[in-house]
C-alpha cells in the first residue's frame, strides 16, 4: 500500500508556538500531495506546562496516535534524554527538532541544520565558501554553523556577544571538522574580518520586528559579499534590504524556515515535498501577515 493513502497526525511542541506558520505549510503540502495531514501546535505557555514536560508530551502523543512531533524552543535539548534513537548529525549538535514516533519508539532528527544547508544550496548555489563570518553562536547559530561546514566552508569566523559560548562552540565544531578552521571572534574584530570574507551569515534576533536594526555596520558589507539571514519576520529585514541595495547576493530567512519544514515533512511521511511550492506558500502567508499588521 502506498504511503499516500496514509493519514498523519503531527504536533509542534514549544513555548509560544500558536503563531507558527509550520501547521499551514505542512498541511498545505499534504493536501497537494493527496494525503490526510493534520498538524497541531502544542503550546507550553497555553497549557501552563514547563519545558521539562516534553517527555510526558512525547508519551501522550504516542498514546494518542501521533506520527511525530516538531520540537522548538525551549525543548530541543531537553527532549534528548527521552529518545530511543538520535540521528548522528542531531547527536553531534546536541539538539533535536523533529521526532518520529514509530512502533512505540522515539527517533530524533535535526532539520535546522539540513534546512539551512538546503536553503544555501537552492538560494545561493554559486556562493564562494572559502571564508565566512557568522554572527550569533546560540542554538540556531550552532545548526547553521554545522550546515556551513558541511556545505564546504573552509574558514568559519564565529562572532558572538558571549565570548565563552563562542569559544566553546568554535572548539566543538573544529573537533567535528578537523580539516577546517573555526575561530571565535568578537564584534570589535568585524572591521578586520569582513574584508577577507566571502559571505556573512546572521543568526541573532536583530532585525526581528521587536528588535529592529542591522547586526553590524553596513559599511563593512561590500557588493562582492553574499549575505544570508535566518530572521524571517519580517522577510525583508534591514540587513537583507540594505545588502541587496548594495548589490549583494542575499538569502532571506524564509529559505531556512521552508527548508526545515520540507525536511521534516519528508521525515514524517517518506514523501518528497516540493520545496519551491512550499516556499511560494510560505511567502503568501508572510505577505498576508504583513498586510494584517
GROMACS .gro file of C-alpha atoms in nm:
model
  293
    1UNK     CA    1   0.000   0.000   0.000
    2UNK     CA    2   0.135   0.346  -0.091
    3UNK     CA    3   0.225   0.598   0.180
    4UNK     CA    4  -0.010   0.837   0.002
    5UNK     CA    5  -0.318   0.663   0.141
    6UNK     CA    6  -0.198   0.713   0.498
    7UNK     CA    7  -0.308   0.983   0.737
    8UNK     CA    8  -0.063   1.177   0.950
    9UNK     CA    9  -0.110   1.349   1.284
   10UNK     CA   10   0.181   1.577   1.372
   11UNK     CA   11   0.234   1.825   1.656
   12UNK     CA   12   0.460   2.120   1.736
   13UNK     CA   13   0.581   2.143   2.097
   14UNK     CA   14   0.728   2.467   2.227
   15UNK     CA   15   0.669   2.793   2.410
   16UNK     CA   16   0.462   3.049   2.220
   17UNK     CA   17   0.408   2.832   1.909
   18UNK     CA   18   0.049   2.939   1.833
   19UNK     CA   19   0.156   3.194   1.565
   20UNK     CA   20   0.381   2.938   1.392
   21UNK     CA   21   0.347   2.904   1.015
   22UNK     CA   22   0.452   2.538   1.027
   23UNK     CA   23   0.096   2.399   1.052
   24UNK     CA   24  -0.009   2.588   0.738
   25UNK     CA   25   0.299   2.484   0.541
   26UNK     CA   26   0.278   2.115   0.635
   27UNK     CA   27  -0.097   2.084   0.589
   28UNK     CA   28  -0.098   2.264   0.252
   29UNK     CA   29   0.180   2.038   0.119
   30UNK     CA   30  -0.011   1.735   0.250
   31UNK     CA   31  -0.324   1.850   0.064
   32UNK     CA   32  -0.136   1.892  -0.262
   33UNK     CA   33   0.035   1.553  -0.217
   34UNK     CA   34  -0.306   1.392  -0.165
   35UNK     CA   35  -0.257   1.278   0.195
   36UNK     CA   36  -0.457   1.347   0.510
   37UNK     CA   37  -0.224   1.558   0.719
   38UNK     CA   38  -0.311   1.734   1.044
   39UNK     CA   39  -0.053   1.949   1.221
   40UNK     CA   40  -0.137   2.088   1.565
   41UNK     CA   41   0.050   2.337   1.785
   42UNK     CA   42   0.104   2.216   2.145
   43UNK     CA   43   0.190   2.539   2.325
   44UNK     CA   44   0.360   2.507   2.666
   45UNK     CA   45   0.252   2.860   2.758
   46UNK     CA   46  -0.113   2.797   2.671
   47UNK     CA   47  -0.108   2.466   2.860
   48UNK     CA   48   0.081   2.618   3.156
   49UNK     CA   49   0.346   2.346   3.133
   50UNK     CA   50   0.721   2.369   3.199
   51UNK     CA   51   0.972   2.281   2.927
   52UNK     CA   52   1.061   1.968   3.126
   53UNK     CA   53   0.714   1.830   3.041
   54UNK     CA   54   0.840   1.743   2.692
   55UNK     CA   55   0.897   1.377   2.790
   56UNK     CA   56   0.539   1.343   2.915
   57UNK     CA   57   0.411   1.511   2.599
   58UNK     CA   58   0.600   1.258   2.385
   59UNK     CA   59   0.436   0.971   2.572
   60UNK     CA   60   0.093   1.135   2.544
   61UNK     CA   61   0.144   1.191   2.171
   62UNK     CA   62   0.230   0.823   2.128
   63UNK     CA   63  -0.081   0.716   2.320
   64UNK     CA   64  -0.300   0.947   2.111
   65UNK     CA   65  -0.168   0.815   1.781
   66UNK     CA   66   0.058   1.098   1.670
   67UNK     CA   67   0.309   1.007   1.397
   68UNK     CA   68   0.561   1.264   1.510
   69UNK     CA   69   0.637   1.598   1.670
   70UNK     CA   70   0.839   1.902   1.580
   71UNK     CA   71   1.018   2.038   1.885
   72UNK     CA   72   1.117   2.401   1.926
   73UNK     CA   73   1.243   2.640   2.195
   74UNK     CA   74   1.294   2.567   2.484
   75UNK     CA   75   1.282   2.186   2.444
   76UNK     CA   76   1.537   2.096   2.173
   77UNK     CA   77   1.798   1.985   2.426
   78UNK     CA   78   1.559   1.864   2.696
   79UNK     CA   79   1.397   1.616   2.459
   80UNK     CA   80   1.724   1.425   2.403
   81UNK     CA   81   1.702   1.210   2.717
   82UNK     CA   82   1.356   1.084   2.616
   83UNK     CA   83   1.458   0.948   2.276
   84UNK     CA   84   1.534   0.590   2.177
   85UNK     CA   85   1.747   0.683   1.879
   86UNK     CA   86   1.909   1.004   1.755
   87UNK     CA   87   2.036   1.072   1.402
   88UNK     CA   88   2.416   1.126   1.401
   89UNK     CA   89   2.402   1.493   1.298
   90UNK     CA   90   2.142   1.572   1.566
   91UNK     CA   91   2.356   1.392   1.823
   92UNK     CA   92   2.659   1.600   1.727
   93UNK     CA   93   2.456   1.918   1.756
   94UNK     CA   94   2.304   1.815   2.087
   95UNK     CA   95   1.963   1.931   1.969
   96UNK     CA   96   1.656   1.767   1.814
   97UNK     CA   97   1.368   1.949   1.647
   98UNK     CA   98   1.194   1.656   1.474
   99UNK     CA   99   1.081   1.335   1.646
  100UNK     CA  100   0.930   1.043   1.457
  101UNK     CA  101   0.709   0.808   1.661
  102UNK     CA  102   0.748   0.462   1.511
  103UNK     CA  103   0.647   0.129   1.668
  104UNK     CA  104   0.648   0.291   2.011
  105UNK     CA  105   0.999   0.430   1.965
  106UNK     CA  106   1.103   0.796   1.952
  107UNK     CA  107   1.361   0.880   1.685
  108UNK     CA  108   1.517   1.227   1.684
  109UNK     CA  109   1.643   1.434   1.391
  110UNK     CA  110   1.763   1.792   1.339
  111UNK     CA  111   1.625   1.972   1.034
  112UNK     CA  112   1.754   2.314   1.142
  113UNK     CA  113   2.097   2.234   1.004
  114UNK     CA  114   1.970   2.043   0.699
  115UNK     CA  115   1.713   2.316   0.633
  116UNK     CA  116   1.982   2.583   0.620
  117UNK     CA  117   2.203   2.361   0.404
  118UNK     CA  118   1.913   2.321   0.159
  119UNK     CA  119   1.846   2.696   0.171
  120UNK     CA  120   2.208   2.775   0.089
  121UNK     CA  121   2.216   2.524  -0.197
  122UNK     CA  122   1.891   2.647  -0.355
  123UNK     CA  123   1.913   3.018  -0.278
  124UNK     CA  124   2.287   3.081  -0.324
  125UNK     CA  125   2.407   2.792  -0.541
  126UNK     CA  126   2.721   2.976  -0.659
  127UNK     CA  127   2.826   3.121  -0.323
  128UNK     CA  128   3.200   3.119  -0.262
  129UNK     CA  129   3.262   2.930   0.063
  130UNK     CA  130   3.631   2.978   0.140
  131UNK     CA  131   3.584   3.217   0.432
  132UNK     CA  132   3.255   3.305   0.605
  133UNK     CA  133   3.171   3.529   0.900
  134UNK     CA  134   2.876   3.418   1.114
  135UNK     CA  135   2.707   3.647   1.366
  136UNK     CA  136   2.548   3.454   1.654
  137UNK     CA  137   2.652   3.121   1.805
  138UNK     CA  138   2.340   3.027   2.001
  139UNK     CA  139   2.109   2.731   1.932
  140UNK     CA  140   2.011   2.827   1.578
  141UNK     CA  141   2.363   2.952   1.516
  142UNK     CA  142   2.509   2.613   1.608
  143UNK     CA  143   2.292   2.438   1.349
  144UNK     CA  144   2.374   2.697   1.083
  145UNK     CA  145   2.749   2.677   1.153
  146UNK     CA  146   2.735   2.298   1.125
  147UNK     CA  147   2.547   2.333   0.794
  148UNK     CA  148   2.805   2.580   0.660
  149UNK     CA  149   3.092   2.346   0.741
  150UNK     CA  150   2.901   2.051   0.595
  151UNK     CA  151   2.849   2.259   0.279
  152UNK     CA  152   3.224   2.310   0.244
  153UNK     CA  153   3.315   2.636   0.421
  154UNK     CA  154   3.690   2.622   0.482
  155UNK     CA  155   3.730   2.902   0.740
  156UNK     CA  156   3.440   2.998   0.968
  157UNK     CA  157   3.472   3.307   1.189
  158UNK     CA  158   3.212   3.285   1.468
  159UNK     CA  159   3.116   3.618   1.626
  160UNK     CA  160   2.904   3.629   1.942
  161UNK     CA  161   2.835   3.865   2.232
  162UNK     CA  162   2.913   3.580   2.474
  163UNK     CA  163   3.287   3.504   2.435
  164UNK     CA  164   3.274   3.185   2.645
  165UNK     CA  165   2.984   3.038   2.447
  166UNK     CA  166   3.151   3.139   2.122
  167UNK     CA  167   3.484   2.977   2.215
  168UNK     CA  168   3.309   2.658   2.328
  169UNK     CA  169   3.108   2.637   2.004
  170UNK     CA  170   3.414   2.703   1.788
  171UNK     CA  171   3.617   2.433   1.964
  172UNK     CA  172   3.332   2.183   1.933
  173UNK     CA  173   3.287   2.249   1.561
  174UNK     CA  174   3.662   2.236   1.497
  175UNK     CA  175   3.658   1.890   1.658
  176UNK     CA  176   3.386   1.773   1.418
  177UNK     CA  177   3.566   1.923   1.115
  178UNK     CA  178   3.939   1.888   1.188
  179UNK     CA  179   4.038   1.985   0.834
  180UNK     CA  180   3.869   2.328   0.864
  181UNK     CA  181   3.946   2.644   1.058
  182UNK     CA  182   3.680   2.756   1.307
  183UNK     CA  183   3.763   3.055   1.528
  184UNK     CA  184   3.579   3.252   1.797
  185UNK     CA  185   3.580   3.628   1.736
  186UNK     CA  186   3.428   3.943   1.884
  187UNK     CA  187   3.222   4.217   1.721
  188UNK     CA  188   3.519   4.452   1.763
  189UNK     CA  189   3.710   4.236   1.512
  190UNK     CA  190   3.449   4.270   1.233
  191UNK     CA  191   3.637   4.555   1.056
  192UNK     CA  192   3.931   4.315   1.015
  193UNK     CA  193   3.723   4.006   0.935
  194UNK     CA  194   3.483   4.136   0.670
  195UNK     CA  195   3.740   4.245   0.406
  196UNK     CA  196   3.871   3.886   0.390
  197UNK     CA  197   3.526   3.718   0.396
  198UNK     CA  198   3.330   3.578   0.104
  199UNK     CA  199   3.000   3.584   0.286
  200UNK     CA  200   2.812   3.684   0.601
  201UNK     CA  201   2.551   3.478   0.785
  202UNK     CA  202   2.329   3.634   1.051
  203UNK     CA  203   2.188   3.426   1.340
  204UNK     CA  204   2.086   3.675   1.613
  205UNK     CA  205   1.743   3.828   1.691
  206UNK     CA  206   1.844   4.169   1.545
  207UNK     CA  207   1.613   4.253   1.257
  208UNK     CA  208   1.306   4.084   1.403
  209UNK     CA  209   1.001   4.307   1.434
  210UNK     CA  210   1.072   4.353   1.807
  211UNK     CA  211   1.447   4.410   1.751
  212UNK     CA  212   1.479   4.644   1.450
  213UNK     CA  213   1.814   4.743   1.304
  214UNK     CA  214   2.115   4.575   1.146
  215UNK     CA  215   2.355   4.348   1.335
  216UNK     CA  216   2.669   4.523   1.208
  217UNK     CA  217   2.787   4.845   1.049
  218UNK     CA  218   2.664   4.808   0.691
  219UNK     CA  219   2.970   5.000   0.567
  220UNK     CA  220   3.158   4.672   0.626
  221UNK     CA  221   2.938   4.491   0.372
  222UNK     CA  222   3.066   4.509   0.014
  223UNK     CA  223   2.879   4.430  -0.311
  224UNK     CA  224   3.100   4.121  -0.361
  225UNK     CA  225   2.978   3.966  -0.033
  226UNK     CA  226   2.685   3.726  -0.020
  227UNK     CA  227   2.459   3.777   0.283
  228UNK     CA  228   2.227   3.524   0.450
  229UNK     CA  229   1.977   3.598   0.727
  230UNK     CA  230   1.774   3.346   0.929
  231UNK     CA  231   1.524   3.606   1.059
  232UNK     CA  232   1.200   3.582   0.857
  233UNK     CA  233   0.955   3.805   1.043
  234UNK     CA  234   0.982   4.037   0.854
  235UNK     CA  235   1.106   3.852   0.547
  236UNK     CA  236   1.279   4.171   0.430
  237UNK     CA  237   1.499   4.250   0.729
  238UNK     CA  238   1.702   4.570   0.722
  239UNK     CA  239   2.011   4.355   0.668
  240UNK     CA  240   1.863   4.180   0.363
  241UNK     CA  241   1.721   4.501   0.220
  242UNK     CA  242   2.039   4.706   0.261
  243UNK     CA  243   2.266   4.425   0.139
  244UNK     CA  244   2.051   4.379  -0.172
  245UNK     CA  245   2.061   4.756  -0.236
  246UNK     CA  246   2.441   4.734  -0.230
  247UNK     CA  247   2.430   4.466  -0.499
  248UNK     CA  248   2.498   4.166  -0.273
  249UNK     CA  249   2.351   3.823  -0.340
  250UNK     CA  250   2.112   3.764  -0.048
  251UNK     CA  251   1.936   3.473   0.119
  252UNK     CA  252   1.629   3.566   0.324
  253UNK     CA  253   1.537   3.379   0.643
  254UNK     CA  254   1.234   3.222   0.481
  255UNK     CA  255   1.461   2.987   0.287
  256UNK     CA  256   1.579   2.816   0.607
  257UNK     CA  257   1.226   2.806   0.752
  258UNK     CA  258   1.097   2.633   0.439
  259UNK     CA  259   1.398   2.401   0.413
  260UNK     CA  260   1.349   2.290   0.772
  261UNK     CA  261   0.976   2.229   0.717
  262UNK     CA  262   1.032   2.042   0.391
  263UNK     CA  263   1.287   1.811   0.553
  264UNK     CA  264   1.055   1.743   0.847
  265UNK     CA  265   0.766   1.667   0.608
  266UNK     CA  266   0.987   1.414   0.426
  267UNK     CA  267   1.097   1.251   0.754
  268UNK     CA  268   0.740   1.225   0.883
  269UNK     CA  269   0.582   1.092   0.563
  270UNK     CA  270   0.852   0.942   0.342
  271UNK     CA  271   0.707   1.160   0.063
  272UNK     CA  272   0.931   1.404  -0.126
  273UNK     CA  273   0.786   1.755  -0.083
  274UNK     CA  274   0.811   2.032  -0.342
  275UNK     CA  275   1.027   2.286  -0.157
  276UNK     CA  276   0.971   2.563  -0.412
  277UNK     CA  277   0.594   2.519  -0.387
  278UNK     CA  278   0.624   2.529  -0.006
  279UNK     CA  279   0.830   2.849  -0.034
  280UNK     CA  280   0.565   3.012  -0.255
  281UNK     CA  281   0.301   2.926   0.005
  282UNK     CA  282   0.524   3.050   0.286
  283UNK     CA  283   0.572   3.386   0.111
  284UNK     CA  284   0.193   3.413   0.070
  285UNK     CA  285   0.149   3.356   0.445
  286UNK     CA  286   0.416   3.614   0.534
  287UNK     CA  287   0.267   3.870   0.294
  288UNK     CA  288  -0.079   3.819   0.446
  289UNK     CA  289   0.067   3.874   0.795
  290UNK     CA  290   0.240   4.194   0.690
  291UNK     CA  291  -0.082   4.327   0.531
  292UNK     CA  292  -0.273   4.244   0.851
  293UNK     CA  293  -0.020   4.441   1.059
   0.00000   0.00000   0.00000
